[in-house]
mmCIF file of C-alpha atoms in Angstrom:
data_model
loop_
_atom_site.group_PDB
_atom_site.id
_atom_site.type_symbol
_atom_site.label_atom_id
_atom_site.label_comp_id
_atom_site.label_asym_id
_atom_site.label_seq_id
_atom_site.Cartn_x
_atom_site.Cartn_y
_atom_site.Cartn_z
ATOM 1 C CA UNK V 1 66.214 214.431 177.775
ATOM 2 C CA UNK V 2 63.690 216.189 175.543
ATOM 3 C CA UNK V 3 60.416 215.042 175.701
ATOM 4 C CA UNK V 4 58.618 213.837 172.719
ATOM 5 C CA UNK V 5 56.276 217.417 173.322
ATOM 6 C CA UNK V 6 58.934 219.366 172.856
ATOM 7 C CA UNK V 7 61.376 217.563 170.236
ATOM 8 C CA UNK V 8 60.597 219.876 167.520
ATOM 9 C CA UNK V 9 60.620 222.910 169.729
ATOM 10 C CA UNK V 10 62.979 225.903 168.894
ATOM 11 C CA UNK V 11 63.383 229.144 170.991
ATOM 12 C CA UNK V 12 65.179 231.488 168.972
ATOM 13 C CA UNK V 13 65.679 235.392 168.672
ATOM 14 C CA UNK V 14 63.783 236.840 165.685
ATOM 15 C CA UNK V 15 62.436 239.860 164.255
ATOM 16 C CA UNK V 16 59.123 241.492 163.799
ATOM 17 C CA UNK V 17 59.231 241.008 160.115
ATOM 18 C CA UNK V 18 59.725 237.345 160.762
ATOM 19 C CA UNK V 19 56.945 237.124 163.479
ATOM 20 C CA UNK V 20 54.456 239.028 160.764
ATOM 21 C CA UNK V 21 55.154 236.593 158.241
ATOM 22 C CA UNK V 22 54.288 233.969 160.475
ATOM 23 C CA UNK V 23 51.271 232.520 158.521
ATOM 24 C CA UNK V 24 49.574 231.872 162.180
ATOM 25 C CA UNK V 25 50.588 235.162 163.584
ATOM 26 C CA UNK V 26 46.881 237.012 163.464
ATOM 27 C CA UNK V 27 45.389 233.924 165.526
ATOM 28 C CA UNK V 28 47.778 234.057 167.711
ATOM 29 C CA UNK V 29 47.398 237.799 168.581
ATOM 30 C CA UNK V 30 43.692 237.327 168.591
ATOM 31 C CA UNK V 31 44.013 234.497 171.086
ATOM 32 C CA UNK V 32 46.474 236.608 173.046
ATOM 33 C CA UNK V 33 44.365 239.696 173.093
ATOM 34 C CA UNK V 34 41.319 237.745 174.380
ATOM 35 C CA UNK V 35 43.324 236.061 177.210
ATOM 36 C CA UNK V 36 44.654 239.142 178.256
ATOM 37 C CA UNK V 37 41.899 241.557 177.771
ATOM 38 C CA UNK V 38 41.471 244.055 180.680
ATOM 39 C CA UNK V 39 38.055 245.647 181.689
ATOM 40 C CA UNK V 40 38.361 249.251 180.291
ATOM 41 C CA UNK V 41 41.356 249.037 178.217
ATOM 42 C CA UNK V 42 41.188 250.051 174.797
ATOM 43 C CA UNK V 43 41.278 247.123 172.454
ATOM 44 C CA UNK V 44 44.682 246.307 170.714
ATOM 45 C CA UNK V 45 45.724 248.360 167.595
ATOM 46 C CA UNK V 46 49.192 246.688 166.796
ATOM 47 C CA UNK V 47 50.906 248.816 164.556
ATOM 48 C CA UNK V 48 54.199 246.958 163.028
ATOM 49 C CA UNK V 49 56.020 250.059 162.230
ATOM 50 C CA UNK V 50 56.222 251.219 165.817
ATOM 51 C CA UNK V 51 57.640 247.581 166.599
ATOM 52 C CA UNK V 52 59.682 247.803 163.713
ATOM 53 C CA UNK V 53 61.273 251.118 164.867
ATOM 54 C CA UNK V 54 61.725 250.208 168.567
ATOM 55 C CA UNK V 55 63.400 246.921 166.860
ATOM 56 C CA UNK V 56 65.806 249.283 164.667
ATOM 57 C CA UNK V 57 66.949 251.350 167.955
ATOM 58 C CA UNK V 58 67.658 248.200 169.909
ATOM 59 C CA UNK V 59 65.225 248.474 172.304
ATOM 60 C CA UNK V 60 63.037 245.923 171.417
ATOM 61 C CA UNK V 61 64.052 242.337 171.169
ATOM 62 C CA UNK V 62 61.712 239.800 169.931
ATOM 63 C CA UNK V 63 62.348 235.829 170.451
ATOM 64 C CA UNK V 64 60.237 233.284 168.869
ATOM 65 C CA UNK V 65 58.772 229.944 169.767
ATOM 66 C CA UNK V 66 58.870 227.407 167.085
ATOM 67 C CA UNK V 67 57.208 223.907 167.099
ATOM 68 C CA UNK V 68 58.257 221.644 164.050
ATOM 69 C CA UNK V 69 58.507 225.319 162.574
ATOM 70 C CA UNK V 70 55.351 226.811 163.410
ATOM 71 C CA UNK V 71 54.986 229.796 165.584
ATOM 72 C CA UNK V 72 53.422 228.916 169.103
ATOM 73 C CA UNK V 73 54.635 231.814 170.790
ATOM 74 C CA UNK V 74 56.890 234.573 171.418
ATOM 75 C CA UNK V 75 58.168 236.965 173.961
ATOM 76 C CA UNK V 76 59.243 240.630 173.352
ATOM 77 C CA UNK V 77 62.005 242.188 175.691
ATOM 78 C CA UNK V 78 61.888 245.857 175.758
ATOM 79 C CA UNK V 79 64.983 247.503 177.901
ATOM 80 C CA UNK V 80 65.873 250.797 177.881
ATOM 81 C CA UNK V 81 67.686 253.057 180.121
ATOM 82 C CA UNK V 82 65.429 254.466 183.231
ATOM 83 C CA UNK V 83 66.338 257.815 184.491
ATOM 84 C CA UNK V 84 64.984 256.705 187.939
ATOM 85 C CA UNK V 85 67.533 253.978 188.200
ATOM 86 C CA UNK V 86 70.332 255.322 185.801
ATOM 87 C CA UNK V 87 70.292 252.056 184.174
ATOM 88 C CA UNK V 88 69.062 249.743 181.538
ATOM 89 C CA UNK V 89 65.625 247.892 182.723
ATOM 90 C CA UNK V 90 64.097 245.028 180.992
ATOM 91 C CA UNK V 91 60.306 244.439 180.682
ATOM 92 C CA UNK V 92 58.496 241.604 178.773
ATOM 93 C CA UNK V 93 56.374 244.094 176.540
ATOM 94 C CA UNK V 94 54.264 240.632 175.540
ATOM 95 C CA UNK V 95 55.092 236.997 176.316
ATOM 96 C CA UNK V 96 52.431 234.438 174.893
ATOM 97 C CA UNK V 97 52.193 230.942 174.083
ATOM 98 C CA UNK V 98 49.110 229.463 172.328
ATOM 99 C CA UNK V 99 47.090 227.402 175.036
ATOM 100 C CA UNK V 100 47.051 224.675 172.841
ATOM 101 C CA UNK V 101 50.910 224.549 173.082
ATOM 102 C CA UNK V 102 51.357 225.435 176.966
ATOM 103 C CA UNK V 103 52.696 221.758 177.706
ATOM 104 C CA UNK V 104 55.732 221.999 175.502
ATOM 105 C CA UNK V 105 57.667 223.871 178.052
ATOM 106 C CA UNK V 106 57.863 227.115 175.595
ATOM 107 C CA UNK V 107 56.703 229.330 178.012
ATOM 108 C CA UNK V 108 59.041 228.622 180.530
ATOM 109 C CA UNK V 109 61.860 228.512 177.681
ATOM 110 C CA UNK V 110 60.764 231.938 176.231
ATOM 111 C CA UNK V 111 60.919 233.333 179.927
ATOM 112 C CA UNK V 112 64.442 231.824 180.477
ATOM 113 C CA UNK V 113 65.205 233.443 176.821
ATOM 114 C CA UNK V 114 63.777 236.545 177.725
ATOM 115 C CA UNK V 115 66.247 236.492 181.393
ATOM 116 C CA UNK V 116 69.261 235.913 179.344
ATOM 117 C CA UNK V 117 68.391 238.570 176.789
ATOM 118 C CA UNK V 118 67.743 240.981 180.198
ATOM 119 C CA UNK V 119 71.445 239.944 181.297
ATOM 120 C CA UNK V 120 72.873 240.526 177.655
ATOM 121 C CA UNK V 121 71.447 244.073 177.888
ATOM 122 C CA UNK V 122 73.034 244.833 181.211
ATOM 123 C CA UNK V 123 69.668 244.866 183.183
ATOM 124 C CA UNK V 124 69.419 243.536 186.675
ATOM 125 C CA UNK V 125 66.001 242.465 186.525
ATOM 126 C CA UNK V 126 63.632 241.403 184.238
ATOM 127 C CA UNK V 127 59.839 242.648 184.971
ATOM 128 C CA UNK V 128 56.913 240.398 183.699
ATOM 129 C CA UNK V 129 53.498 241.538 183.681
ATOM 130 C CA UNK V 130 50.637 239.004 183.655
ATOM 131 C CA UNK V 131 46.523 239.160 184.303
ATOM 132 C CA UNK V 132 46.094 238.420 187.871
ATOM 133 C CA UNK V 133 43.956 234.876 186.645
ATOM 134 C CA UNK V 134 46.211 234.110 183.877
ATOM 135 C CA UNK V 135 48.209 230.679 183.952
ATOM 136 C CA UNK V 136 51.619 232.523 183.727
ATOM 137 C CA UNK V 137 50.574 234.301 187.098
ATOM 138 C CA UNK V 138 50.680 231.011 188.858
ATOM 139 C CA UNK V 139 53.918 230.058 186.951
ATOM 140 C CA UNK V 140 56.247 233.205 188.114
ATOM 141 C CA UNK V 141 56.048 232.615 191.507
ATOM 142 C CA UNK V 142 57.309 228.718 191.082
ATOM 143 C CA UNK V 143 59.942 229.965 189.061
ATOM 144 C CA UNK V 144 61.540 232.696 191.133
ATOM 145 C CA UNK V 145 59.568 235.760 190.372
ATOM 146 C CA UNK V 146 58.076 238.036 193.189
ATOM 147 C CA UNK V 147 55.201 240.141 193.194
ATOM 148 C CA UNK V 148 56.816 243.727 193.667
ATOM 149 C CA UNK V 149 53.459 245.503 192.764
ATOM 150 C CA UNK V 150 49.990 245.977 191.514
ATOM 151 C CA UNK V 151 48.802 247.898 188.216
ATOM 152 C CA UNK V 152 45.738 249.540 188.467
ATOM 153 C CA UNK V 153 43.663 250.950 185.425
ATOM 154 C CA UNK V 154 40.919 253.866 185.696
ATOM 155 C CA UNK V 155 39.163 254.659 181.974
ATOM 156 C CA UNK V 156 39.515 258.406 182.019
ATOM 157 C CA UNK V 157 38.186 258.887 178.506
ATOM 158 C CA UNK V 158 34.747 257.813 176.738
#
């Protein structure tokens, strides 16, 4: 049974051009950047042309979450053959749902759609990274994800 909160929720494959055209894309990107900022990391400098190039090459697969037609979240799945494993491995390049819409189930549905895309692309796994103290870090272990490593960052240029 669909809850009232998610009655108008739609998770669907999309394009970078469609994400760009969403009237609220810049507010979503800003919220995402603020929430996931890492100390000493360079600020985001989103280059849509690079996303479109990866999409055209078939290695980037965007999926949107729309609530009553409004973009409330997205996930971008990257999948490419990794020489070390000799096969395609899928990762979430970005996954985000606006804080105001996290109780709609959109995040979990985006994650499930990303998993389905990874399977479709022949990847045996889906790698997801998240800020240590982010909401997603609490959700992932509850839905079957195990922590397999840590990412460390060191500033090497001023």
